[in-house]
CSV table of C-alpha atoms in Angstrom, one decimal:
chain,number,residue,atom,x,y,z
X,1,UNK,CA,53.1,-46.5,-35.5
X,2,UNK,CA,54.1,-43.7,-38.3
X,3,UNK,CA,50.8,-44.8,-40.1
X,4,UNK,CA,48.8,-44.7,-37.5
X,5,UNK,CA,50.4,-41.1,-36.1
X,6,UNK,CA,49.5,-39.8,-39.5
X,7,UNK,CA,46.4,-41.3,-40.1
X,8,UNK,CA,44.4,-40.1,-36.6
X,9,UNK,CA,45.4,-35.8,-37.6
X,10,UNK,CA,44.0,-36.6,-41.5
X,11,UNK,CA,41.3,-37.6,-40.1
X,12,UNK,CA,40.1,-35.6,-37.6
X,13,UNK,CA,40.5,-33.2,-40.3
X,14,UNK,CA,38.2,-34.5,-42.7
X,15,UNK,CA,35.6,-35.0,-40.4
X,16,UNK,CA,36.2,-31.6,-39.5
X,17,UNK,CA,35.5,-30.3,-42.8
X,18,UNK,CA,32.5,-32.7,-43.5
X,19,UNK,CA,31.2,-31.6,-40.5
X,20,UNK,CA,31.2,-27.8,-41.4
X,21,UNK,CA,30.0,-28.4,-45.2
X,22,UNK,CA,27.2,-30.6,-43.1
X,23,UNK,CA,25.6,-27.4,-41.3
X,24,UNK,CA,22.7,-25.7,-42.3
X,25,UNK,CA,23.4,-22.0,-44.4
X,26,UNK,CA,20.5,-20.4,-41.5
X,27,UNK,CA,22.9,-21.5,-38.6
X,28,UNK,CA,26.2,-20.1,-40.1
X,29,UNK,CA,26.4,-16.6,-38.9
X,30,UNK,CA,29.6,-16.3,-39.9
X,31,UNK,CA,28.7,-17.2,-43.7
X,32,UNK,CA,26.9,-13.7,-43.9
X,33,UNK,CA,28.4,-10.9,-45.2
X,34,UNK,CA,29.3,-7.4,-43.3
X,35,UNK,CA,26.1,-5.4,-45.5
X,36,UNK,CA,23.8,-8.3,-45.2
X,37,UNK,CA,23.9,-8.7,-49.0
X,38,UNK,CA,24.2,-12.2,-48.8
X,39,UNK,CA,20.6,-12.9,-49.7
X,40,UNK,CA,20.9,-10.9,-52.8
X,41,UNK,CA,23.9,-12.2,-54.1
X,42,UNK,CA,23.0,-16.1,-54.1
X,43,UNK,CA,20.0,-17.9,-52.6
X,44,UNK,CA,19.9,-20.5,-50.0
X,45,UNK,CA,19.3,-23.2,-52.4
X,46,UNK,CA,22.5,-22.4,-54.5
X,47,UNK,CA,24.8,-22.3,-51.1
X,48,UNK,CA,23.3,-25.9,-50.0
X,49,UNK,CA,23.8,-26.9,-53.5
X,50,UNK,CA,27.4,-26.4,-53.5
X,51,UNK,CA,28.0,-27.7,-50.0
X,52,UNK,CA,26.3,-31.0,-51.3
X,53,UNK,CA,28.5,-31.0,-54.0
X,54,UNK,CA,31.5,-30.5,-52.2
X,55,UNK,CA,30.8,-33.0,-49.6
X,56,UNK,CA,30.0,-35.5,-53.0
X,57,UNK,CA,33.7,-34.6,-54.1
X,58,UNK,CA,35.0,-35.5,-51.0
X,59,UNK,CA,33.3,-38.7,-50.7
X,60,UNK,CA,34.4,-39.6,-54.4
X,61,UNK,CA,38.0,-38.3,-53.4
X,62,UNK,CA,38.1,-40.8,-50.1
X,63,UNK,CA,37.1,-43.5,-52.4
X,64,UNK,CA,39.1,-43.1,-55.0
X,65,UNK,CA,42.4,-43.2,-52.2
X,66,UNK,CA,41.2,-46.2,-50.5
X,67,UNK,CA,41.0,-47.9,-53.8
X,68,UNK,CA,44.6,-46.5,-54.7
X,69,UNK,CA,46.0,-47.3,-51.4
X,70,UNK,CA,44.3,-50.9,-51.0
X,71,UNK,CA,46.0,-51.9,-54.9
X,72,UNK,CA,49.4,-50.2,-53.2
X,73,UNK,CA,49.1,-51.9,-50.1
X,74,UNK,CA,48.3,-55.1,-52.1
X,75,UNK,CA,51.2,-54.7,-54.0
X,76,UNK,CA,53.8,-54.0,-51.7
X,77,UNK,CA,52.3,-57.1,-49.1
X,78,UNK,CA,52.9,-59.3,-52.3
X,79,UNK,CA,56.7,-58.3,-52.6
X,80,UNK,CA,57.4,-58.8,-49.0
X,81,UNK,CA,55.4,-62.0,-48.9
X,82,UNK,CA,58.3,-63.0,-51.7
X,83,UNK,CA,61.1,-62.0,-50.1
X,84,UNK,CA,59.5,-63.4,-46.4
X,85,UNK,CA,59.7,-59.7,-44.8
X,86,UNK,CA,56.1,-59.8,-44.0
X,87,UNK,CA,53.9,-61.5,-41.3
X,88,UNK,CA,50.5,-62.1,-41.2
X,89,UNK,CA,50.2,-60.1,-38.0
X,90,UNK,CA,52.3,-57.2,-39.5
X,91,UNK,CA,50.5,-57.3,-42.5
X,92,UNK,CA,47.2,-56.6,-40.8
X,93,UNK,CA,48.4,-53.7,-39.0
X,94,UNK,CA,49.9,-51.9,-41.5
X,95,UNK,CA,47.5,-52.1,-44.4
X,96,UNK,CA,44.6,-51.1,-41.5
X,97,UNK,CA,46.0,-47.9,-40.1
X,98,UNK,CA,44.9,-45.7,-43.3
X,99,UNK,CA,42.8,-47.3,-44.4
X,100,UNK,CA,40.5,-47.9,-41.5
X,101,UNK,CA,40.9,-44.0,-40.8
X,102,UNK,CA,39.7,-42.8,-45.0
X,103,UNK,CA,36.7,-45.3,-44.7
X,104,UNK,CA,35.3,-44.2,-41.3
X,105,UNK,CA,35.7,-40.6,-43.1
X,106,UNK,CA,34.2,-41.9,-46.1
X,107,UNK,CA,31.3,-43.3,-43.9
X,108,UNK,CA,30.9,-39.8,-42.2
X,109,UNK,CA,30.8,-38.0,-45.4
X,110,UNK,CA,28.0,-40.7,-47.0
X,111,UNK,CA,25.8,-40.1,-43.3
X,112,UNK,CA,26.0,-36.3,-44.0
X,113,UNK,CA,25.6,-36.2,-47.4
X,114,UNK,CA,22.3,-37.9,-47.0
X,115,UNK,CA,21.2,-36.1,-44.1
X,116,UNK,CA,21.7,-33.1,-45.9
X,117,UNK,CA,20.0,-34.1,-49.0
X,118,UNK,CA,17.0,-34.9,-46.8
X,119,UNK,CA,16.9,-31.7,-45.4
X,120,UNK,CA,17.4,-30.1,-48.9
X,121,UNK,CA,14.4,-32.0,-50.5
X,122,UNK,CA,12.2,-31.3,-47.3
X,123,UNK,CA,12.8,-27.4,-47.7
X,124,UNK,CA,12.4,-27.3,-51.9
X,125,UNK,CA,9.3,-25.3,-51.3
X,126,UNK,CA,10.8,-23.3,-49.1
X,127,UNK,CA,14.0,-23.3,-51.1
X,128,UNK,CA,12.1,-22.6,-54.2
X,129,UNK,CA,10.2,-19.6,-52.6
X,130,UNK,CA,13.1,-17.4,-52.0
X,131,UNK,CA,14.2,-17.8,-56.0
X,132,UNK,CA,13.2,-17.4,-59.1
X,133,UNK,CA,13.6,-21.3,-59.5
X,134,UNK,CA,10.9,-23.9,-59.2
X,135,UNK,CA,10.5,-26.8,-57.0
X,136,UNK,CA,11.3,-28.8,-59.7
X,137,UNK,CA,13.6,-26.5,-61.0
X,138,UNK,CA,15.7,-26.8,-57.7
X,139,UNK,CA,15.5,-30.6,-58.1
X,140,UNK,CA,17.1,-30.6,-61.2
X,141,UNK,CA,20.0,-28.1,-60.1
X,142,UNK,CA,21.1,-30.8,-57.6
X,143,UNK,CA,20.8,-33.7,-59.7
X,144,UNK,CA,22.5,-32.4,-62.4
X,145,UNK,CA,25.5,-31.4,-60.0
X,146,UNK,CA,25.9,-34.5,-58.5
X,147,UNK,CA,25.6,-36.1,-62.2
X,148,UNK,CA,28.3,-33.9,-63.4
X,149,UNK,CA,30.7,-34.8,-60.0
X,150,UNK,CA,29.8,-38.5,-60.8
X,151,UNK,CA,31.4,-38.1,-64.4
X,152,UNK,CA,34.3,-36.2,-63.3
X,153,UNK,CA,35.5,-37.7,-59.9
X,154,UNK,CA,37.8,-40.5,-60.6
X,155,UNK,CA,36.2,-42.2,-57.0
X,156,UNK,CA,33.5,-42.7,-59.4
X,157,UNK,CA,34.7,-45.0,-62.3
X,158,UNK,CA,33.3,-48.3,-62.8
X,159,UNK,CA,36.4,-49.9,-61.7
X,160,UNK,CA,36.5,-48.7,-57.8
X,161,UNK,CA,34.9,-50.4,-55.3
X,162,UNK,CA,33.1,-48.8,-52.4
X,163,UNK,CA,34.2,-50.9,-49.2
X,164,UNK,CA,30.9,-49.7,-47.3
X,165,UNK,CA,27.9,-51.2,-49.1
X,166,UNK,CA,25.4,-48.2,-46.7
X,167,UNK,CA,27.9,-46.1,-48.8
X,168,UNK,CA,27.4,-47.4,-51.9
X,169,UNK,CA,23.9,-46.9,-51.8
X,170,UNK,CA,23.5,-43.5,-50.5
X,171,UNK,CA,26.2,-42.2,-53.3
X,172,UNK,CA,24.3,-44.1,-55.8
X,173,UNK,CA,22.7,-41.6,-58.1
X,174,UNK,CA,20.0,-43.7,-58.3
X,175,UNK,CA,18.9,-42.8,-54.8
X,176,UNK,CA,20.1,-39.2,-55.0
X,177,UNK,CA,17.6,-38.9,-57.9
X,178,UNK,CA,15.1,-40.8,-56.0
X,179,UNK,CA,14.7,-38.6,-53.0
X,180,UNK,CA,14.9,-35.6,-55.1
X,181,UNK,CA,12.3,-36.0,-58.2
X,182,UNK,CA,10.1,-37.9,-55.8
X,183,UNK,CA,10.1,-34.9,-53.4
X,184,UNK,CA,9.3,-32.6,-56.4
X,185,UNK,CA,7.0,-34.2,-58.2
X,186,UNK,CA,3.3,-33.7,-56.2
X,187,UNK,CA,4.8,-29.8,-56.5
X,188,UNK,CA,4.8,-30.1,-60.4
X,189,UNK,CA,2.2,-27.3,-61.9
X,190,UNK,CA,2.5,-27.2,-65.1
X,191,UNK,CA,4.5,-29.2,-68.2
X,192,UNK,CA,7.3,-26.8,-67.8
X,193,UNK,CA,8.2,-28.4,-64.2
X,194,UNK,CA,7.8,-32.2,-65.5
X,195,UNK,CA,10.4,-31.6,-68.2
X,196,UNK,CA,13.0,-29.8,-65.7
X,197,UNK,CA,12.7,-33.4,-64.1
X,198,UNK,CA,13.0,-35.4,-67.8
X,199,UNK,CA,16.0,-33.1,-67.6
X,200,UNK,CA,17.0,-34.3,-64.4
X,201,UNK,CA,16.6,-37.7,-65.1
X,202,UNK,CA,18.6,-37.9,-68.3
X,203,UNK,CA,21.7,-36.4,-66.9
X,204,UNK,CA,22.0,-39.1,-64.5
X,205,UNK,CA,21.2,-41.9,-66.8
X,206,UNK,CA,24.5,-40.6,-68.7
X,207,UNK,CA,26.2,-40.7,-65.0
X,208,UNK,CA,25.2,-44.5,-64.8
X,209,UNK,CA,22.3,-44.6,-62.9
X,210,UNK,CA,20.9,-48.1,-62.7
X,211,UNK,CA,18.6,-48.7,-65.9
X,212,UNK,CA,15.4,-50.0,-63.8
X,213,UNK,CA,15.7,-47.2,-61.5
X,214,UNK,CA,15.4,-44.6,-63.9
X,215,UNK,CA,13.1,-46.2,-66.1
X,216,UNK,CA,11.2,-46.0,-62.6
X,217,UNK,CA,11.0,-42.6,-62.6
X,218,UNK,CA,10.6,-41.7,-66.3
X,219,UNK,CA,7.0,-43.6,-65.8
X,220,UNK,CA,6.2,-41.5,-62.5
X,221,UNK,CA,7.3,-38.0,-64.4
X,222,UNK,CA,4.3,-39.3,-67.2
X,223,UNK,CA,1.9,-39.9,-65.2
X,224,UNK,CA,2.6,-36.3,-63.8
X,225,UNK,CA,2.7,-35.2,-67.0
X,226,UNK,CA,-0.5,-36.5,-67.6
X,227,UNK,CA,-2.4,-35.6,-65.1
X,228,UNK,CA,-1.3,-31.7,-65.4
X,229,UNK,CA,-2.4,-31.7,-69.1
X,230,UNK,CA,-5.8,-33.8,-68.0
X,231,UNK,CA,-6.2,-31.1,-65.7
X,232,UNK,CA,-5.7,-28.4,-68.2
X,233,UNK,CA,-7.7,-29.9,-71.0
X,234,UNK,CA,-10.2,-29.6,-68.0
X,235,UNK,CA,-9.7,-26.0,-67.5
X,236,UNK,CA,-9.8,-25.2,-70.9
X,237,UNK,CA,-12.8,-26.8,-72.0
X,238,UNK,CA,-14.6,-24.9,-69.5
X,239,UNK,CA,-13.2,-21.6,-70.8
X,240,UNK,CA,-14.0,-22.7,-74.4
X,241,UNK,CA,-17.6,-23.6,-73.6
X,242,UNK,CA,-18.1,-20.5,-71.7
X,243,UNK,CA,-16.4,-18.0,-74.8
X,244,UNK,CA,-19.0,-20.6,-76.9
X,245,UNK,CA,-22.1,-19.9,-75.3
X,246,UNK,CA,-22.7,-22.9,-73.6
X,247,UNK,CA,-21.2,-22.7,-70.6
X,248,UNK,CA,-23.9,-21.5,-68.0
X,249,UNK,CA,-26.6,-24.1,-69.8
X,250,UNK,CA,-23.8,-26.9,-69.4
X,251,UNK,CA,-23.4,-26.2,-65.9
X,252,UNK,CA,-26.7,-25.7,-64.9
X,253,UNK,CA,-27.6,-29.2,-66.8
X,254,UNK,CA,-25.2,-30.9,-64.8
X,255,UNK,CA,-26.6,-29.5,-62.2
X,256,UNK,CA,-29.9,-31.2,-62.9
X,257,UNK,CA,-28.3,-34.4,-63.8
X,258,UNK,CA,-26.9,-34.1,-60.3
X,259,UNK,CA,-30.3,-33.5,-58.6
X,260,UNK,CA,-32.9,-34.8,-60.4
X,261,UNK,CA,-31.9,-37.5,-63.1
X,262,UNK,CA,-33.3,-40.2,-61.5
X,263,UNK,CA,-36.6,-37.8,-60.3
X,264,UNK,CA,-38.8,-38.0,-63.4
X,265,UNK,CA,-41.2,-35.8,-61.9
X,266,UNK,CA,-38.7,-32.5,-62.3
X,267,UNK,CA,-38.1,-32.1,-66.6
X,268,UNK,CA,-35.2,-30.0,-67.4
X,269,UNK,CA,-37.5,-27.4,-69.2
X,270,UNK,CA,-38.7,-26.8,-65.7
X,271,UNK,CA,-35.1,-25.9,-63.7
X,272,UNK,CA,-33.2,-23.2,-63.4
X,273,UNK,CA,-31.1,-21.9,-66.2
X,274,UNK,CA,-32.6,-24.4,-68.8
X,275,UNK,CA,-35.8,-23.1,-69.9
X,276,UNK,CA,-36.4,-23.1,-73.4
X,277,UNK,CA,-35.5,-19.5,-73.6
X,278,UNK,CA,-32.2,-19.7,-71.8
X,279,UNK,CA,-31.7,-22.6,-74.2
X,280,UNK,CA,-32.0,-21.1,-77.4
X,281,UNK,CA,-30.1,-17.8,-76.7
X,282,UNK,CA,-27.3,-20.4,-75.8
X,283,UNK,CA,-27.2,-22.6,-78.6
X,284,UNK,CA,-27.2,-19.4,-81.2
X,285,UNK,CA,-24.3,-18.6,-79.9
X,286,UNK,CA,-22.9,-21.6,-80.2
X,287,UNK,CA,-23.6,-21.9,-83.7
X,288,UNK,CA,-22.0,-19.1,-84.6
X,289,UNK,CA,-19.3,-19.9,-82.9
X,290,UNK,CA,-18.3,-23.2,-85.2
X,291,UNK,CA,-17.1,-21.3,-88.0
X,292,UNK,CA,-13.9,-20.3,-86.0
X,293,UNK,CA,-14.1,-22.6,-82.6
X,294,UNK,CA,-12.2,-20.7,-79.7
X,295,UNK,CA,-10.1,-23.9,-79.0
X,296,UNK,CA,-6.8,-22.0,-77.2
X,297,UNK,CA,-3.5,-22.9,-79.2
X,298,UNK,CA,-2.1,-23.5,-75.9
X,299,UNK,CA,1.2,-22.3,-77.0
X,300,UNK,CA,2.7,-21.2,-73.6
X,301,UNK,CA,1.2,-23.8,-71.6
X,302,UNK,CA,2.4,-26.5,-73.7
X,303,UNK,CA,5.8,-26.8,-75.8
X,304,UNK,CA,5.9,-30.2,-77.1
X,305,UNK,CA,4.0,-30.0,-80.3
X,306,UNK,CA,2.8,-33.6,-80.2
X,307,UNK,CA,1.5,-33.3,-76.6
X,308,UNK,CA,0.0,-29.9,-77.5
X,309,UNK,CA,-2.3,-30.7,-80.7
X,310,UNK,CA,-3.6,-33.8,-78.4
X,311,UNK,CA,-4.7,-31.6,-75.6
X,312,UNK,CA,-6.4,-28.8,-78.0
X,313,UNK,CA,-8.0,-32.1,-80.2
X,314,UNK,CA,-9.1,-33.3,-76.4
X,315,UNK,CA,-10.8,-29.8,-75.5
X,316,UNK,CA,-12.7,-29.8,-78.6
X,317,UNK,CA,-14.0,-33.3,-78.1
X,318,UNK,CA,-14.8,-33.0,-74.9
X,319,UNK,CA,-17.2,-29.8,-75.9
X,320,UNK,CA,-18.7,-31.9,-78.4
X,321,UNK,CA,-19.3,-34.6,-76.5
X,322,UNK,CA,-21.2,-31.6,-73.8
X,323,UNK,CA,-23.0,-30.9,-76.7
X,324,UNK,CA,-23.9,-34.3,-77.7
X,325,UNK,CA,-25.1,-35.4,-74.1
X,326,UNK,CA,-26.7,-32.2,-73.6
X,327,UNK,CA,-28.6,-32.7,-76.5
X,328,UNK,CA,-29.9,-36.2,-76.1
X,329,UNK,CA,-31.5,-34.8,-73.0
X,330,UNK,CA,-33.1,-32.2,-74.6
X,331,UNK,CA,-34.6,-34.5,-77.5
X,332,UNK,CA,-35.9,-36.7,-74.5
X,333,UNK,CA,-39.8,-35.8,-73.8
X,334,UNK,CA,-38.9,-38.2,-70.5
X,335,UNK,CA,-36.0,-35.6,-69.4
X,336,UNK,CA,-36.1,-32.2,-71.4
X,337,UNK,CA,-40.2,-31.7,-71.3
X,338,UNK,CA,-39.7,-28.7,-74.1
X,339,UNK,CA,-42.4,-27.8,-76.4
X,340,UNK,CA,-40.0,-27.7,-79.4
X,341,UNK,CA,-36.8,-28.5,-80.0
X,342,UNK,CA,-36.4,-26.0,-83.1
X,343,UNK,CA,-33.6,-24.3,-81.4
X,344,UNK,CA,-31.3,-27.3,-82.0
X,345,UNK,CA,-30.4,-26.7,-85.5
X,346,UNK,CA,-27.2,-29.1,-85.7
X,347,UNK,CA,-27.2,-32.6,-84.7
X,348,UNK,CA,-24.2,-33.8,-82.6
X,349,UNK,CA,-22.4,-34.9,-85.2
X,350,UNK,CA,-22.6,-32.3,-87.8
X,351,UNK,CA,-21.0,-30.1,-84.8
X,352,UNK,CA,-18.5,-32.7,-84.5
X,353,UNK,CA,-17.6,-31.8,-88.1
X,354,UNK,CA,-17.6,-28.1,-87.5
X,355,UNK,CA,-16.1,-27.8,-84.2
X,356,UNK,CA,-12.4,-28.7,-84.6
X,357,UNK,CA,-9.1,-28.1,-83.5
């Protein structure tokens, strides 16, 4: 009866407290200071942030007592059972009246803890938008939080065992990490995002996130990763064959390729932007251009030295290889239809020679 007394006020406490840390920051009026400098002093993303990880101490905290209480109660049930002081009916309600009380806590503070993280990866745009932080950026602040709780909290160790297996689960860092680099990658821009989540990803490893799990994700953060440099080697060879000269004849070539490759009737020397004129101005300019090839050192865009000579080496291919298509057309009497070809003074691969990164 005394357990059961104490238990029912502890808590209705806790939950109260869960429930609070629960609620959004936008429907706390109270949360906003007199002068309305709230905003100014710390973002919306920074005050979920810490309400996340105080709800992920509390849930660590309940575990670790039930664990502590269940060994005590073990314990003590063990002596009795010795001296005969203990029935199996008595048993059963004593070691239940805390206990059933923390878990159903602990339960209440897993359900909001994942609600709330829910909410907070659906709004990292938004989040994101009133900082100076990323989307990926804000993903990482989480994760790292709740990797540094998971090191810290003694309900965490290796030793104590979560009674709720829904629990387990959605404290797992594995699926905290999960939601969040999976909700920020398609928001990744640029290299600089991808590493935040490397980042992100390695502090939770070191929390003991499960191996396949993260191994999971390092494989979806490279294929981001390659696809944002793809689609800057893209952009960049554009740029380059445009500062080379070549860019208006490349594009109007593809745009005969396009329209007319399979039309024998319609030569390139014939369409717009590719008369032999248009093509020798271009191709002069090109020229000169191999003794000191605008490939973009790509210093800002890239930091990893490895993945940066790759992407200028891929740039300067990839205008060669214009070149070298370009070219065979021309040569073609079937496709190019030009007079002379006198304005080609370098075969594909002598430019291949010249024009490197």
């Amino acid at each position: 009866t005394s357990l059961s007394g104490m238990a029912r006020p502890l808590k209705s406490r806790i939950v109260h407290v869960i429930s609070n840390l629960a609620n959004r920051v936008d429907a706390e009026s109270d949360a906003e200071s007199d002068d309305g400098m709230l905003d100014e002093l710390e973002e919306e993303g920074s005050i979920v942030r810490n309400k996340l990880t105080n709800l992920y101490e509390i849930c660590g905290l309940l575990l670790f007592y039930i664990s502590a209480m269940e060994k005590t109660v073990r314990k003590l049930e063990k002596a009795d059972e010795k001296k005969g002081l203990l029935s199996n009916e008595s048993s059963e309600d004593n070691s239940n009246a805390l206990l059933v009380n923390i878990t159903t806590c602990l339960e209440e503070g897993s359900k909001a803890f994942e609600a709330t993280v829910r909410v907070y990866s659906a709004m990292l745009g938004q989040l994101a938008s009133s900082s100076s932080d990323s989307v990926a950026g804000m993903a990482k602040a989480l994760v790292v939080r709740i990797a540094e709780v998971r090191r810290s909290s003694p309900g965490f160790a290796q030793d104590v065992h979560c009674p709720v297996e829904e629990c387990e689960a959605t404290l797992s860092t594995s699926w905290v990490a999960t939601k969040l680099v999976e909700a920020a990658l398609p928001e990744c821009s640029g290299l600089d995002d991808t590493a935040a989540l490397k980042s992100a990803v390695h502090a939770v490893k070191k929390a003991g996130m499960e191996i396949v799990a993260a191994e999971r994700l390092d494989e979806l953060i490279e294929k981001a990763s390659v696809s944002i440099v793809g689609r800057l080697v893209e952009t960049e060879t554009a740029k380059v064959l445009d500062l080379c000269g070549l860019g208006k004849v490349v594009s109007a070539w593809k745009q005969w390729k396009y329209s007319h490759e399979n039309d024998s009737s319609v030569l390139m020397a014939a369409s717009p932007g590719l008369s032999a004129q248009e093509i020798e101005t271009a191709m002069k300019a090109f020229y000169a251009s191999l003794y000191s090839p605008p490939v973009p050192s790509l210093e800002g865009e890239v930091k990893d030295r490895k993945v940066r000579k790759t992407a200028r080496t891929k740039i300067a291919i990839n205008v060669c290889d214009s070149y070298g298509e370009l070219y065979a057309d021309i040569v073609d009497n079937e496709k190019g239809g030009y007079e002379s070809t006198d304005f080609l003074g370098h075969t594909p691969t002598q430019v291949e020679t010249l024009f490197s990164a």
